[in-house]
Amino acid sequence: MFSSLLIANRGEIACRIMRTAKRLGIRTIAVYSDADKDALHVEMADEAWHIGGAAATESYLIANKIIEVAKEAGADAIHPGYGFLSENAELAESCTEAGIVFVGPSAEAIRAMGLKGTAKSLMEKAGVPVVPGYHGNNQDGKFLKQKAYEIGYPVLIKAVAGGGGKGMRLVEKVKNFDDALESARREAGAAFGNEEVLIEKFITSPRHVEMQIFADGKGNAIHLFERDCSLQRRHQKVIEEAPAPGMTDEVRNAMGEAAVNAAKAVNYSGAGTVEFIADGSDGLRPDRFFFMEMNTRLQVEHPVTEEITGLDLVEMQLQVAAGEGLDLDQDEIALNGHSVEARIYAEDPENGFLPSTGHLALLSLAEMPGVRIETGVRDGDDVSPYYDPMIAKIVTHGANRDEALDRLSNALGESLIAGPKTNIAFLRALIDAEDFRGNKFDTGFIDRNLDDLVTPLPGLREAMAALGAIRIVEQRVEGQTDDAVKASPWNVADGFQLGDTRSTGIDILANGKKASFVIEWVDGGPAISLGAEAEDWPEVEATLVDERGGVIVLAEGWQVRVSLPDYSTAGFDDDGDGSVIRSPMHGKLLQLFVGDGDKVSKGDRLAIVEAMKMEHSLTAALDGVVAEISAVAGDQVSEGQRLIVIHNDDE
Ligand code: ADP
């Protein structure tokens, strides 16, 4: 076995690989970018090397740099994890040249499976069923259209170099073919520098079922059963489970054999995944699944396979890479129970799943029996805008599917994340959806049910906003020292307007949107009577004060940020004359050119905010005096955050 291992990755997968390496007594070497110097994977490693700028193209994607560090650090082997350089044949080659072991298959195997078209031809030859379609070299538009006609609509156009659903277009009717082809080519060209496409029959009621395989390059190849990854959004996996619901021994054997043949056809070595698309319109059938592609690396969802087999896939990868061979026969692999994984992302389901990066004001993931958590961030860390905004994977195991799903639902319910928006409520709604529980789902399930899955009930949102308003008032009251003042609601908050009754209106911002409530003073504390829509108060999981003095309310997996307009972020203009300078985006306040009390003239440069390597200058919109500066150089600032206030000269 190796004595040292460099992990050419970051986040949860780097941490997960290190855990196994440490258990095996292997010295762990981490690499990190500017953005990751305090990251968990750096802390966990025995040693860590800085490799460059925050953007992946300046660090995690530079193969030469990684080889250089590996040599200097004396690494025996490099584990690439998933993503980044994990399917980069050049890295595999450079490793060999440098006398370092690449934990993965040969460069030839990576190349053979790298292009979907070539891989499909290869698989056809090896007797692996492939989706009916055209995957040849002729890229003439008219010819491809003719092929689409012969295959029969609906068809899928796929970029041969594709990945992550990019360059893929579903064409339902012949009249849409030309436009779809053009846009698929454009997207593929931009993303992969390769415009070539293939045409495939679009399988109706498609289920994504993949086989985990292992081979040692010495003629031994086995499979570790299947995973069902049919719950997808934009062709990206959201929930993965093993075994596949409705799987029979007959189909599993046929699929396993096909997957092992696929691996043998490229003299594969290490962990790999053979992805199949199954026509699920009639249940899983031995003659209705087709090869889609092979991923020549460890997958994000490998833990569900570990849970049902009791094997450590990273350990097996290291053993095979170290030349120790596979010491397991197919009939020694046992399937125990059921496992499900959910990917928690920093994203905003209510707003088209836009990434929602930033400071984790709270991260508390449920540790319970049957629950395994894989994460690369800690409470108080930032979710970086530079990389995939995954916060954690929650993996559960149970005696059967229902138990595993119940455990996942509970674990999601008990997990609290504040700061970035997350998809927790969406994941929970999915896990608990009746048709998903009843095995009635395919890859279109999320899209078909999107509205129900991403929108909290309006009443819930209102109630959460009201709770936030109450917390803010309470906070204000607690902040008053004089007991007499404390008892009186009328002096406590600038959001109040004095009325002649013991109730008063309060304006707040809830997730940036203005809302008004009437606050009454009941039993010495503030209270709000909710409108008709919100009859029930939600079970609040947490309220916490955010970095700008507002309140974050967490309930049922949703998050509402409440603030008084004074602390406002985007969406509530308390200026209008340009006297308040706000950050135009999430980023870093790079430089401040003015100080409190400085005189400024219209057009003067006040500050620079930087995000994604782009600098934005903030300038004065009027002549005046700097009356307030609310951040210091180096601060992370959010979009709409108030940075500087200028008072007009004649005020
Ligand atoms: P990528 O490499 O871009 O992720 P894949 O070829 O792996 O693309 O396909 C991604 C997803 O698209 C699959 O998991 C499946 O949901 C869907 N898909 C792919 N091919 C077909 C097909 N022929 N018919 C129906 N759906 C398909």
PDB file of C-alpha atoms and ligand atoms in Angstrom, residues 116 120 131-132 154-156 158-159 161-168 170 192 199-210 229-230 232 234-237 275-278 290-293 295 442-444, ligand 1:
ATOM      1  CA  LYS A 116     -20.002   9.474 -25.980  1.00  0.00           C
ATOM      2  CA  LYS A 120     -21.135   3.816 -27.872  1.00  0.00           C
ATOM      3  CA  VAL A 131     -29.784   3.355 -27.223  1.00  0.00           C
ATOM      4  CA  PRO A 132     -30.912   3.160 -30.859  1.00  0.00           C
ATOM      5  CA  PRO A 154     -38.862  12.197 -30.079  1.00  0.00           C
ATOM      6  CA  VAL A 155     -35.063  12.169 -30.282  1.00  0.00           C
ATOM      7  CA  LEU A 156     -32.250  13.545 -28.166  1.00  0.00           C
ATOM      8  CA  LYS A 158     -26.279  15.032 -27.438  1.00  0.00           C
ATOM      9  CA  ALA A 159     -22.838  16.568 -27.566  1.00  0.00           C
ATOM     10  CA  ALA A 161     -18.014  15.503 -25.538  1.00  0.00           C
ATOM     11  CA  GLY A 162     -20.963  16.299 -23.278  1.00  0.00           C
ATOM     12  CA  GLY A 163     -21.338  16.159 -19.552  1.00  0.00           C
ATOM     13  CA  GLY A 164     -23.628  17.670 -16.967  1.00  0.00           C
ATOM     14  CA  GLY A 165     -26.486  17.792 -19.456  1.00  0.00           C
ATOM     15  CA  LYS A 166     -24.766  20.470 -21.544  1.00  0.00           C
ATOM     16  CA  GLY A 167     -25.230  20.409 -25.304  1.00  0.00           C
ATOM     17  CA  MET A 168     -28.248  18.162 -24.978  1.00  0.00           C
ATOM     18  CA  LEU A 170     -34.843  17.008 -26.722  1.00  0.00           C
ATOM     19  CA  PHE A 192     -16.298  21.580 -24.609  1.00  0.00           C
ATOM     20  CA  ILE A 199     -28.690  11.460 -32.160  1.00  0.00           C
ATOM     21  CA  GLU A 200     -30.513   9.078 -29.883  1.00  0.00           C
ATOM     22  CA  LYS A 201     -34.000   7.759 -29.531  1.00  0.00           C
ATOM     23  CA  PHE A 202     -35.591   9.529 -26.571  1.00  0.00           C
ATOM     24  CA  ILE A 203     -36.691   6.846 -24.179  1.00  0.00           C
ATOM     25  CA  THR A 204     -40.117   7.503 -22.698  1.00  0.00           C
ATOM     26  CA  SER A 205     -40.556   6.957 -18.952  1.00  0.00           C
ATOM     27  CA  PRO A 206     -36.779   6.895 -18.658  1.00  0.00           C
ATOM     28  CA  ARG A 207     -35.155   5.626 -15.508  1.00  0.00           C
ATOM     29  CA  HIS A 208     -31.491   6.305 -14.867  1.00  0.00           C
ATOM     30  CA  VAL A 209     -29.994   3.129 -13.462  1.00  0.00           C
ATOM     31  CA  GLU A 210     -26.229   2.786 -13.171  1.00  0.00           C
ATOM     32  CA  CYS A 229     -30.579   8.183 -10.020  1.00  0.00           C
ATOM     33  CA  SER A 230     -33.819   8.976 -11.784  1.00  0.00           C
ATOM     34  CA  GLN A 232     -32.953  14.676 -11.702  1.00  0.00           C
ATOM     35  CA  ARG A 234     -31.770  19.630 -15.702  1.00  0.00           C
ATOM     36  CA  HIS A 235     -30.192  16.182 -16.167  1.00  0.00           C
ATOM     37  CA  GLN A 236     -28.406  16.556 -12.827  1.00  0.00           C
ATOM     38  CA  LYS A 237     -28.930  14.000 -10.089  1.00  0.00           C
ATOM     39  CA  GLU A 275     -24.780   4.415 -16.761  1.00  0.00           C
ATOM     40  CA  PHE A 276     -27.817   2.899 -18.360  1.00  0.00           C
ATOM     41  CA  ILE A 277     -31.087   4.383 -19.345  1.00  0.00           C
ATOM     42  CA  ALA A 278     -33.981   2.029 -18.797  1.00  0.00           C
ATOM     43  CA  PHE A 290     -29.294   0.768 -22.813  1.00  0.00           C
ATOM     44  CA  PHE A 291     -25.730   1.962 -22.284  1.00  0.00           C
ATOM     45  CA  MET A 292     -25.483   5.756 -22.012  1.00  0.00           C
ATOM     46  CA  GLU A 293     -21.941   6.379 -20.856  1.00  0.00           C
ATOM     47  CA  ASN A 295     -17.784   7.492 -15.856  1.00  0.00           C
ATOM     48  CA  ASP A 442     -38.921   8.606 -13.911  1.00  0.00           C
ATOM     49  CA  THR A 443     -36.401  11.265 -14.878  1.00  0.00           C
ATOM     50  CA  GLY A 444     -39.184  13.755 -15.650  1.00  0.00           C
TER      51      GLY A 444
HETATM   52  P1  ADP B   1     -24.445  14.018 -19.395  1.00  0.00           P
HETATM   53  O1  ADP B   1     -23.152  13.292 -19.611  1.00  0.00           O
HETATM   54  O2  ADP B   1     -24.464  15.363 -20.051  1.00  0.00           O
HETATM   55  O3  ADP B   1     -24.896  14.043 -17.980  1.00  0.00           O
HETATM   56  P2  ADP B   1     -26.016  11.687 -20.114  1.00  0.00           P
HETATM   57  O4  ADP B   1     -25.836  11.057 -21.426  1.00  0.00           O
HETATM   58  O5  ADP B   1     -25.378  11.031 -18.931  1.00  0.00           O
HETATM   59  O6  ADP B   1     -25.532  13.216 -20.226  1.00  0.00           O
HETATM   60  O7  ADP B   1     -27.561  11.881 -19.819  1.00  0.00           O
HETATM   61  C1  ADP B   1     -28.014  12.619 -18.709  1.00  0.00           C
HETATM   62  C2  ADP B   1     -29.460  12.309 -18.404  1.00  0.00           C
HETATM   63  O8  ADP B   1     -30.287  12.619 -19.544  1.00  0.00           O
HETATM   64  C3  ADP B   1     -29.771  10.874 -18.103  1.00  0.00           C
HETATM   65  O9  ADP B   1     -29.546  10.565 -16.758  1.00  0.00           O
HETATM   66  C4  ADP B   1     -31.227  10.769 -18.496  1.00  0.00           C
HETATM   67  O10 ADP B   1     -32.041  11.289 -17.480  1.00  0.00           O
HETATM   68  C5  ADP B   1     -31.339  11.687 -19.683  1.00  0.00           C
HETATM   69  N1  ADP B   1     -31.191  10.931 -20.954  1.00  0.00           N
HETATM   70  C6  ADP B   1     -30.037  10.650 -21.578  1.00  0.00           C
HETATM   71  N2  ADP B   1     -30.244   9.935 -22.702  1.00  0.00           N
HETATM   72  C7  ADP B   1     -31.572   9.759 -22.807  1.00  0.00           C
HETATM   73  C8  ADP B   1     -32.440   9.116 -23.778  1.00  0.00           C
HETATM   74  N3  ADP B   1     -31.953   8.515 -24.856  1.00  0.00           N
HETATM   75  N4  ADP B   1     -33.762   9.151 -23.553  1.00  0.00           N
HETATM   76  C9  ADP B   1     -34.279   9.775 -22.460  1.00  0.00           C
HETATM   77  N5  ADP B   1     -33.534  10.406 -21.548  1.00  0.00           N
HETATM   78  C10 ADP B   1     -32.192  10.403 -21.696  1.00  0.00           C
END
